[in-house]
Tab-separated table of C-alpha atoms in Angstrom:
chain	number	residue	atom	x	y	z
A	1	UNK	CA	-24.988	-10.014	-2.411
A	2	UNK	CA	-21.957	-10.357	-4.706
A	3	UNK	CA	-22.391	-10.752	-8.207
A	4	UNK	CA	-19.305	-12.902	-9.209
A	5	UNK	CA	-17.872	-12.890	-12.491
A	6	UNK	CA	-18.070	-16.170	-14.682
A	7	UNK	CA	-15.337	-18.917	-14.209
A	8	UNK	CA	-12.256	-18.030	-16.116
A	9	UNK	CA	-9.305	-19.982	-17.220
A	10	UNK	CA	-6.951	-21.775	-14.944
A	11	UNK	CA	-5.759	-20.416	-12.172
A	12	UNK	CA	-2.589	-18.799	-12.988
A	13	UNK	CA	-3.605	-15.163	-12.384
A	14	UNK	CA	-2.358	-14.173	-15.888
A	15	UNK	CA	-5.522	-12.111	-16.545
A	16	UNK	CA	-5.928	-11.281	-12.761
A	17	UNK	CA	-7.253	-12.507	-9.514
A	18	UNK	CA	-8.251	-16.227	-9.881
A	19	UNK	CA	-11.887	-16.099	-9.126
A	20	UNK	CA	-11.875	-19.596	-7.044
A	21	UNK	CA	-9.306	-18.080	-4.738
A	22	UNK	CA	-10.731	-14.826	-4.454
A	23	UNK	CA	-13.850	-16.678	-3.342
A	24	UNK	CA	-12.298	-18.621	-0.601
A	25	UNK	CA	-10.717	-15.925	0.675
A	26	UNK	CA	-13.603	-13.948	0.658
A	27	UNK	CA	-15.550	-16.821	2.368
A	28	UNK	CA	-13.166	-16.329	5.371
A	29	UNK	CA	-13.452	-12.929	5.347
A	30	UNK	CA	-17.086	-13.161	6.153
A	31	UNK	CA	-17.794	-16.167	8.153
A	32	UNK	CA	-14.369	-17.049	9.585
A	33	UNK	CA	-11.996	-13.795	10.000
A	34	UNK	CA	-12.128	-12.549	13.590
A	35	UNK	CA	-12.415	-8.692	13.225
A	36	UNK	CA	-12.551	-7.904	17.025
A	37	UNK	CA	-9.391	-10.298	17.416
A	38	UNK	CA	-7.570	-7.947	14.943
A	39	UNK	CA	-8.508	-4.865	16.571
A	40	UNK	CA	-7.206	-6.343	19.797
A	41	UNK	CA	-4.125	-7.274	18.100
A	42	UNK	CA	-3.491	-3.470	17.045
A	43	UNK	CA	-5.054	-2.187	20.052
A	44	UNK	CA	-2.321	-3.802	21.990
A	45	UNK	CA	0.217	-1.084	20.726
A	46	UNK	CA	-0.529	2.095	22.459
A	47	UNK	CA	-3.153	3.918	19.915
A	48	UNK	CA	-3.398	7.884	19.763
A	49	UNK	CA	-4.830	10.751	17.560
A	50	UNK	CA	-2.763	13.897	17.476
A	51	UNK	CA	-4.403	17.058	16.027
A	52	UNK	CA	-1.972	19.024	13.979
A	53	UNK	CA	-3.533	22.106	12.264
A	54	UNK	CA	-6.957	20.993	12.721
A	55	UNK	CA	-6.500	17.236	11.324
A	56	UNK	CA	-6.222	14.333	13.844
A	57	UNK	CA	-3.237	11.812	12.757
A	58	UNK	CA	-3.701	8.311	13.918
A	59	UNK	CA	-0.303	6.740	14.988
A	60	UNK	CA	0.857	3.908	16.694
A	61	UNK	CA	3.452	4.664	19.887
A	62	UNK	CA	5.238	2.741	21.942
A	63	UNK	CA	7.781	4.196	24.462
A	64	UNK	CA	10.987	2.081	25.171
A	65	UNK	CA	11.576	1.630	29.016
A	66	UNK	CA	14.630	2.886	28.307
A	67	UNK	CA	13.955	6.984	28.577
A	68	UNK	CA	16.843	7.904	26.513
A	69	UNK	CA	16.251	5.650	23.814
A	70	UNK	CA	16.400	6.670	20.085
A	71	UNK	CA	13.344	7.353	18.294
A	72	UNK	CA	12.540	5.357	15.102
A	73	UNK	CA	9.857	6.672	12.820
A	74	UNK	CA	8.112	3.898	10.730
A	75	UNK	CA	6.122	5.150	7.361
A	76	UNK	CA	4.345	2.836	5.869
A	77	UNK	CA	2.468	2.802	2.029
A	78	UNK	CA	-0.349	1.775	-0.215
A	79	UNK	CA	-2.252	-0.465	0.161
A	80	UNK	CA	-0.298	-1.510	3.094
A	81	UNK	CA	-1.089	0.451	6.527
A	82	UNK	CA	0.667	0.399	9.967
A	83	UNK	CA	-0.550	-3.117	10.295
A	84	UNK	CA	2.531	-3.859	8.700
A	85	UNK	CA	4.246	-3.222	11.447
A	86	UNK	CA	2.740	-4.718	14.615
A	87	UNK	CA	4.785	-7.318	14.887
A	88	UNK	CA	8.168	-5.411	14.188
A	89	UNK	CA	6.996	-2.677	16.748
A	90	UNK	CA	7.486	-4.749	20.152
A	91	UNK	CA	10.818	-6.345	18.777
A	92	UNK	CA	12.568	-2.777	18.124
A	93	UNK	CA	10.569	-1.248	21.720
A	94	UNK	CA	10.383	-4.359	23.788
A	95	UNK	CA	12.729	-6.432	22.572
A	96	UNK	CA	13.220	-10.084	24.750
A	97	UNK	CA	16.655	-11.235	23.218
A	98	UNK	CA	19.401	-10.220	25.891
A	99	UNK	CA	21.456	-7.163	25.145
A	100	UNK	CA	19.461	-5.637	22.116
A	101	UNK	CA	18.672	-2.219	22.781
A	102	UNK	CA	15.444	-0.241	22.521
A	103	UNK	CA	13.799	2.255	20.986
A	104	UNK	CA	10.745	4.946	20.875
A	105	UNK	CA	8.750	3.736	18.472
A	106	UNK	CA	6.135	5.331	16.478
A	107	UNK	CA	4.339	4.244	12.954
A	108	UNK	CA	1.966	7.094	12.211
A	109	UNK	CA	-1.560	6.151	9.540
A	110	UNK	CA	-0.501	8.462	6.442
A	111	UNK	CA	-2.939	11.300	5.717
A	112	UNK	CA	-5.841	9.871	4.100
A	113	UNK	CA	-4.707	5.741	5.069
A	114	UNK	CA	-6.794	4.026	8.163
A	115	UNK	CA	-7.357	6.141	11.005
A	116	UNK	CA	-5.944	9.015	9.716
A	117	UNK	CA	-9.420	11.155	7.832
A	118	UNK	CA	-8.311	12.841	4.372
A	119	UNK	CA	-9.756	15.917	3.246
A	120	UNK	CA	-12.143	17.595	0.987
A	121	UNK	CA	-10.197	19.013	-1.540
A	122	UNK	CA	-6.850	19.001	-3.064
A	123	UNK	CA	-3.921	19.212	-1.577
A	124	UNK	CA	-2.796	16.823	0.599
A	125	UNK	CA	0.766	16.647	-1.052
A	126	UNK	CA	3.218	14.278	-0.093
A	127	UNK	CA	5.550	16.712	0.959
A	128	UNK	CA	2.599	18.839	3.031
A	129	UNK	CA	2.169	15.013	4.579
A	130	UNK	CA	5.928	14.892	5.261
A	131	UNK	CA	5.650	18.264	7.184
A	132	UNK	CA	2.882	17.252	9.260
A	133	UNK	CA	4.406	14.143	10.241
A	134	UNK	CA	7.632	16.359	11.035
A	135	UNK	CA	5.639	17.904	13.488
A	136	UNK	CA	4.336	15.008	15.182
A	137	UNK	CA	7.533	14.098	16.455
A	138	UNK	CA	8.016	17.460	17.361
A	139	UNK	CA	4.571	16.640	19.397
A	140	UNK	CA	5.495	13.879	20.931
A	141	UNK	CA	9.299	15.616	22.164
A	142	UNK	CA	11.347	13.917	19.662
A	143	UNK	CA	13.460	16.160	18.452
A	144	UNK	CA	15.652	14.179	16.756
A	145	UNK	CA	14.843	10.548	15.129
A	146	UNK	CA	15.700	7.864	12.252
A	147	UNK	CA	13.101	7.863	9.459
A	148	UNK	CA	12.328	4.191	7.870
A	149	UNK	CA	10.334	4.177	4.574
A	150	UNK	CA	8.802	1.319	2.200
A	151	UNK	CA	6.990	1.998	-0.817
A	152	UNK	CA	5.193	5.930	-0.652
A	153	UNK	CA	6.722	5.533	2.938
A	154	UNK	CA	10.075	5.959	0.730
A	155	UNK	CA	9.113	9.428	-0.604
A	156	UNK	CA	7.486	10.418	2.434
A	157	UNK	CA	10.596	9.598	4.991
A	158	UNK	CA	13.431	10.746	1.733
A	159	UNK	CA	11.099	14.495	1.671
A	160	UNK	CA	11.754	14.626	6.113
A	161	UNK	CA	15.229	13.765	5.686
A	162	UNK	CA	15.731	16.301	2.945
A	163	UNK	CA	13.826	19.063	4.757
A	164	UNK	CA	14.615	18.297	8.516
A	165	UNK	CA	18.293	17.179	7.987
A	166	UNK	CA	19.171	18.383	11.579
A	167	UNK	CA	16.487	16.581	13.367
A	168	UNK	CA	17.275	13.118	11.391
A	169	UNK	CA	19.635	11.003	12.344
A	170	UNK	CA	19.487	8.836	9.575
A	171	UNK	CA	17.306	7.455	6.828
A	172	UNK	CA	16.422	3.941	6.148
A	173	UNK	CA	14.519	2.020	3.224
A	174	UNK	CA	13.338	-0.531	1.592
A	175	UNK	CA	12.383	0.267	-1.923
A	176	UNK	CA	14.990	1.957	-3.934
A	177	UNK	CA	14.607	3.905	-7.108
A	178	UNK	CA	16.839	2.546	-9.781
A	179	UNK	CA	18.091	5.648	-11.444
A	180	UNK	CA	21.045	5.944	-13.592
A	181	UNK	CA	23.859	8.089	-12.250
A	182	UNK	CA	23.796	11.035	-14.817
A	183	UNK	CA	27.399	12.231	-14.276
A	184	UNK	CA	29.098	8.523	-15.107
A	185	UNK	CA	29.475	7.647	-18.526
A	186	UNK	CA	28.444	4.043	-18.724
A	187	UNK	CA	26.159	3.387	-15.251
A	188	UNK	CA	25.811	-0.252	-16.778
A	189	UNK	CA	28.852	-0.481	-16.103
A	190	UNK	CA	28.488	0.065	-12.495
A	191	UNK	CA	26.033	-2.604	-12.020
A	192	UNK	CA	26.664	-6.180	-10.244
A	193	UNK	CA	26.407	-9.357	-11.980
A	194	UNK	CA	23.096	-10.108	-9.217
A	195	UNK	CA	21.602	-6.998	-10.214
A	196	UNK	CA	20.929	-7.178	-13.568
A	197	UNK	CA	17.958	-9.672	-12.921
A	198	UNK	CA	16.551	-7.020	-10.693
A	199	UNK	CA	16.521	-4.418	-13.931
A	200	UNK	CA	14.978	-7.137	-15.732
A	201	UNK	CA	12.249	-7.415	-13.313
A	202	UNK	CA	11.900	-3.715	-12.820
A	203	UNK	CA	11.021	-3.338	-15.893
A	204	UNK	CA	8.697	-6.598	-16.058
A	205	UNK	CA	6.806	-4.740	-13.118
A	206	UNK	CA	6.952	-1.766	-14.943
A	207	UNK	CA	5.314	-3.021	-17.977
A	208	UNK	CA	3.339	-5.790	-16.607
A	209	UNK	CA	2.039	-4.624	-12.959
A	210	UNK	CA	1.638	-0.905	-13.370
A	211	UNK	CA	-2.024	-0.747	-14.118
A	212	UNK	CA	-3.341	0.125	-11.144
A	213	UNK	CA	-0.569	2.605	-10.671
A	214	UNK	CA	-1.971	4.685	-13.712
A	215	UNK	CA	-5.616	4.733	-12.878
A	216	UNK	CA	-4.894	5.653	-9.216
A	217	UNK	CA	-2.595	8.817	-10.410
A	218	UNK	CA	-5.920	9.717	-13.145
A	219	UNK	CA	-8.822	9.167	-11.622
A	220	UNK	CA	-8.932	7.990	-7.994
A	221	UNK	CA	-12.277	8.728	-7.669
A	222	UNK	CA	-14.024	7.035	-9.818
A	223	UNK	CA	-12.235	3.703	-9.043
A	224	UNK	CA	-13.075	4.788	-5.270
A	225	UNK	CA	-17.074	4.493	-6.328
A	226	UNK	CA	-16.527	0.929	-6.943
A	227	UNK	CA	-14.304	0.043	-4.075
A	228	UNK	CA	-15.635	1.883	-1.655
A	229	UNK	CA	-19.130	-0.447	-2.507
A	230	UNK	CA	-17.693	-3.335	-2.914
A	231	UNK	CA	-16.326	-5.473	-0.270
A	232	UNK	CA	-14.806	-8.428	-2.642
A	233	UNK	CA	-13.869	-5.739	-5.528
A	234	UNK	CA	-11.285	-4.481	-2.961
A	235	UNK	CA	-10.320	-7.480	-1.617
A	236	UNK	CA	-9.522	-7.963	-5.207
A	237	UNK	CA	-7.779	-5.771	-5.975
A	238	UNK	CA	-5.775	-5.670	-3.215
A	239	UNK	CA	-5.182	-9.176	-3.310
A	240	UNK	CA	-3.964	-8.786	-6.860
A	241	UNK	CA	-0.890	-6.572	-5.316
A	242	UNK	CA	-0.421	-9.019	-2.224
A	243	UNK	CA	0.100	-11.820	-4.906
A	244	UNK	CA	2.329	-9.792	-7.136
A	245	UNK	CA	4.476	-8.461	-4.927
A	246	UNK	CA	5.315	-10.252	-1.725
A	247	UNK	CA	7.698	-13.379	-2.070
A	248	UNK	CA	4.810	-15.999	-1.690
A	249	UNK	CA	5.713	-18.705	-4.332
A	250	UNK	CA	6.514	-22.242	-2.916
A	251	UNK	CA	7.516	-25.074	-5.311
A	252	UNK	CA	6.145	-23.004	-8.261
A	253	UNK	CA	3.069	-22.098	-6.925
A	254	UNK	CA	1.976	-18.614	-5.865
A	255	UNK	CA	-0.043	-18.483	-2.457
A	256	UNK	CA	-0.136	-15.313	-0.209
A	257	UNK	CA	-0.341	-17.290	2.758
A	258	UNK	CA	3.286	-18.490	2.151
A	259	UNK	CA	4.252	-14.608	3.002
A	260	UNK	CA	1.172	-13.158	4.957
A	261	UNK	CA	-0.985	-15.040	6.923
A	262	UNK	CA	-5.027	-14.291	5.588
A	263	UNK	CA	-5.798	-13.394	9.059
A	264	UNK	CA	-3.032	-10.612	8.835
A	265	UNK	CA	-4.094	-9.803	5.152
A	266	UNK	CA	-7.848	-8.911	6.164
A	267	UNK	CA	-6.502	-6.670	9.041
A	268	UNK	CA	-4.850	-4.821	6.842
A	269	UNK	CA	-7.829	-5.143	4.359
A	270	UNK	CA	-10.506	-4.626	7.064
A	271	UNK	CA	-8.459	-1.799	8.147
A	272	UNK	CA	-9.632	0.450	5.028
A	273	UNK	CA	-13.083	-0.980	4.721
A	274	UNK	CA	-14.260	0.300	8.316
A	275	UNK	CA	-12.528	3.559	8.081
A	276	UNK	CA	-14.037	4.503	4.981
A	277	UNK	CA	-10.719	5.206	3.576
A	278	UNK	CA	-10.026	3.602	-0.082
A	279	UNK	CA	-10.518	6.485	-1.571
A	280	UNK	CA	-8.768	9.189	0.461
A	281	UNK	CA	-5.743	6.961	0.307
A	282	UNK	CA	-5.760	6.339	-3.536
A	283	UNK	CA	-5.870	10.268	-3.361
A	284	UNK	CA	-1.871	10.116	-3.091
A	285	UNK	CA	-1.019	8.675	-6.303
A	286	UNK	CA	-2.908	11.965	-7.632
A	287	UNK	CA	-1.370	14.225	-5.332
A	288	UNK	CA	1.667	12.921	-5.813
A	289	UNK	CA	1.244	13.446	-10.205
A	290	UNK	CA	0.289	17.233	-9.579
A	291	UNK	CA	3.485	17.687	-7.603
A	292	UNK	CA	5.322	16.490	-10.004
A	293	UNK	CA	3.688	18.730	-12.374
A	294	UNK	CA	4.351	21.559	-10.309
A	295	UNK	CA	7.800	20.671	-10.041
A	296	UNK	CA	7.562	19.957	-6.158
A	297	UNK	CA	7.377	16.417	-6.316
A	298	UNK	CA	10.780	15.531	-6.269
A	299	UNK	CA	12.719	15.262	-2.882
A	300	UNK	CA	15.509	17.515	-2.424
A	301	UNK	CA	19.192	16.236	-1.738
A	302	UNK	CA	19.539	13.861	1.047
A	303	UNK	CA	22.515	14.744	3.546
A	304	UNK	CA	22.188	12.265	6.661
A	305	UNK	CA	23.288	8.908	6.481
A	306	UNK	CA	21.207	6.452	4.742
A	307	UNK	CA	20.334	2.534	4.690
A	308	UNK	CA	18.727	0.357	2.885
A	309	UNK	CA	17.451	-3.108	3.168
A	310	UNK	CA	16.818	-4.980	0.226
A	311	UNK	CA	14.334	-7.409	0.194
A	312	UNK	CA	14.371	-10.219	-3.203
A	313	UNK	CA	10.968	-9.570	-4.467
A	314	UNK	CA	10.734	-5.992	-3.917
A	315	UNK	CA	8.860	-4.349	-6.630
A	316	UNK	CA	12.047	-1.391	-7.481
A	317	UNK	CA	15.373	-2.721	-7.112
A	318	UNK	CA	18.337	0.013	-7.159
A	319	UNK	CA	21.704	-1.471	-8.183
A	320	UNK	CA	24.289	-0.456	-5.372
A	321	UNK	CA	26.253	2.054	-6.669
A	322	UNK	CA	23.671	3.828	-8.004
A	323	UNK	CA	22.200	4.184	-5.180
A	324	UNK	CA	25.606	5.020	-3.591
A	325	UNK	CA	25.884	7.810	-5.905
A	326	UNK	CA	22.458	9.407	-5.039
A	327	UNK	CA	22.468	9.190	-1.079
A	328	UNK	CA	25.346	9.442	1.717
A	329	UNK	CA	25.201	5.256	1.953
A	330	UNK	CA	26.765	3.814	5.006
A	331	UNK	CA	24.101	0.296	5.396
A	332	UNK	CA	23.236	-2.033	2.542
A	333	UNK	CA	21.843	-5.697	3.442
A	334	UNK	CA	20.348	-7.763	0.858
A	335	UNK	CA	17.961	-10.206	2.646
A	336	UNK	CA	17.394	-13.898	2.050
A	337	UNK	CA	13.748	-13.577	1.876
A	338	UNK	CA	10.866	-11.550	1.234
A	339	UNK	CA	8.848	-8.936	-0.740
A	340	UNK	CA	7.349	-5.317	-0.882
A	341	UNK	CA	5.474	-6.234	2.729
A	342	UNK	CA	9.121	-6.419	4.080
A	343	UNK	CA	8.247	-5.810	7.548
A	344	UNK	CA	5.131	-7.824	7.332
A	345	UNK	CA	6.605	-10.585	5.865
A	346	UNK	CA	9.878	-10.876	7.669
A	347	UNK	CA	9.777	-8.802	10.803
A	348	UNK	CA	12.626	-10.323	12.059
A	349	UNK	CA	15.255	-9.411	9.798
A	350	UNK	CA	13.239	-6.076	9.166
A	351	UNK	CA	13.877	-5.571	12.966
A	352	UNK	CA	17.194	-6.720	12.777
A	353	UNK	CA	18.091	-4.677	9.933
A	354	UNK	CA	16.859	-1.377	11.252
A	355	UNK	CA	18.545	-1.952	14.668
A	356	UNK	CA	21.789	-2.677	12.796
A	357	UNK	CA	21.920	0.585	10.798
A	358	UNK	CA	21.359	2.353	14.128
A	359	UNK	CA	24.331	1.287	15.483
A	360	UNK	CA	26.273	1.966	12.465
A	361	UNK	CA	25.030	5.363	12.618
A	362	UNK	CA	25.420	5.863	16.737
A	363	UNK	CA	21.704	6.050	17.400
């Protein structure tokens, strides 16, 4: 029942989503994607619903066998889910290679994302979602924890380590905020040869890719009436973020299947349709602009340790020392591969990474 757009131009997504792409993808979305497959594939990680004041949060668990293993928190963002994370899940709880340890693993659906139901009205703040995912833990008896964060996961895990410093043990990301140390006279100064491309594309991102960014912040809603009614309008525009952002292109050509398998990519997609939450989740971007406005929106001072794991074609880029001069830095890895998806793209060194800060750290 789709009413497609004409044909236009060539295929090099300069004005978008290239409509004969789009279309195959959408073709095996309907007639060749295996929905109860992908369901089986999440259902495989422990699933639960934990009411805290009144609102269920859905979040993946799964327990080490190890019962005094260290507790890693995974917070994912938009429009990614906790699909991102099923297959770094068993390799940080379960992991096969000889003399790795374990951990208690749990990747919670942010308010509003999946199988966690938004609200009816304002208010559901990042730092009120930060709080509520504080007291999960709690919940489940972990008391004390490392936090990992990519894109609004970032915000999200940096407003828990602010406000729960004595239950984290440390914090770990993957996107960094490239801000300018105020109290150093010439932060350009600061910055590695390397790192000067990722300004360049910061900004290229910034002025180029940040479209979406400013409608979702305005008016979620009334982008939410056409998503939420149109199957291939949000595989669209999802696919548009998928394309930009994760490290896909291959001998000059641009294919998310060179980073995320489609199968993988309609999981996460399918993931939204079926809970009814595209809007809700595009609700954050708003919140997040009123708290801001407010003057809450900000994270307070981070005291624990932190990592970070930088992935090439991650959308913000912070040169080192800034980011030194902003958090208590004691991990930095800069990996060979991959995008904003980090865990979904390369699990392995995502795994890897995270497992290596925690031993740096003595979790």
């Amino acid at each position: 029942m789709t009413r497609w757009p004409r044909q236009f131009g060539v295929g090099d997504w300069d004005f978008g989503v290239d409509n004969g792409y789009l279309r195959g993808l959408v073709g095996y979305w309907r007639d060749g994607f295996d929905f109860e497959a992908a369901a089986q594939r999440i259902n495989s990680i422990p699933n639960y619903l934990t009411v805290i004041d009144g609102l269920p949060i859905h979040h993946l668990h799964s327990r080490s066998a190890e019962g005094d293993a260290t507790p890693i928190l995974l917070l994912h963002g938009w429009p990614g889910s906790i699909v991102e994370f099923l297959e770094v899940i068993p390799k940080l709880s379960e992991p096969r290679e000889a003399g790795k340890e374990s951990f208690h693993v749990v990747a919670p659906s942010l308010q509003g994302f999946g199988g966690s139901p938004g609200i009816d009205e304002p208010g559901m703040s990042p730092i009120r979602i930060a709080h509520r995912i504080a007291s999960l833990m709690e919940e489940l008896g972990y008391e004390r924890f490392i936090v990992h964060g990519g894109d609004w996961g970032t915000l999200v895990a940096t407003h828990i380590a602010s406000l729960y410093p004595e239950r984290v043990l440390g914090l770990h990301v993957t996107l960094t905020h490239p801000i300018p140390p105020a109290d150093v006279p010439d932060p350009m100064a600061l910055v590695r040869e390397h790192e000067l491309k990722w300004l360049e594309e910061n900004e290229f991102n910034a002025i180029d890719g940040r479209g979406y960014f400013e409608i979702q912040k305005t008016r979620p809603e009334t982008l939410g009436f056409a998503l939420t009614d149109s199957p291939v309008g949000w595989c669209a525009w999802v696919l548009d973020k998928f394309h930009q952002w994760t490290d896909c292109e291959r001998d000059g050509t641009k294919d998310i299947r060179n980073a995320v398998s489609w199968d993988l990519f309609l999981t996460n997609l399918s993931l939204y349709w079926f809970t009814d939450t595209i809007s809700s989740a595009m609700h954050f971007y708003r919140e997040q602009y009123l708290a801001l406005r407010s003057g809450q929106g900000t994270a307070g001072k981070v005291m624990v340790p932190t990592g970070a794991g930088i992935f090439p074609q991650e959308i913000l880029k912070s040169p080192k020392a800034w980011m030194e001069r902003r958090f208590p830095l004691v991990h930095w890895t800069e990996h060979p591969a991959g995008g904003h998806f980090g865990a979904m793209e390369q699990p392995g060194f995502f795994a890897d990474d995270l497992r290596e800060f925690a031993r740096k750290i003595g979790g």
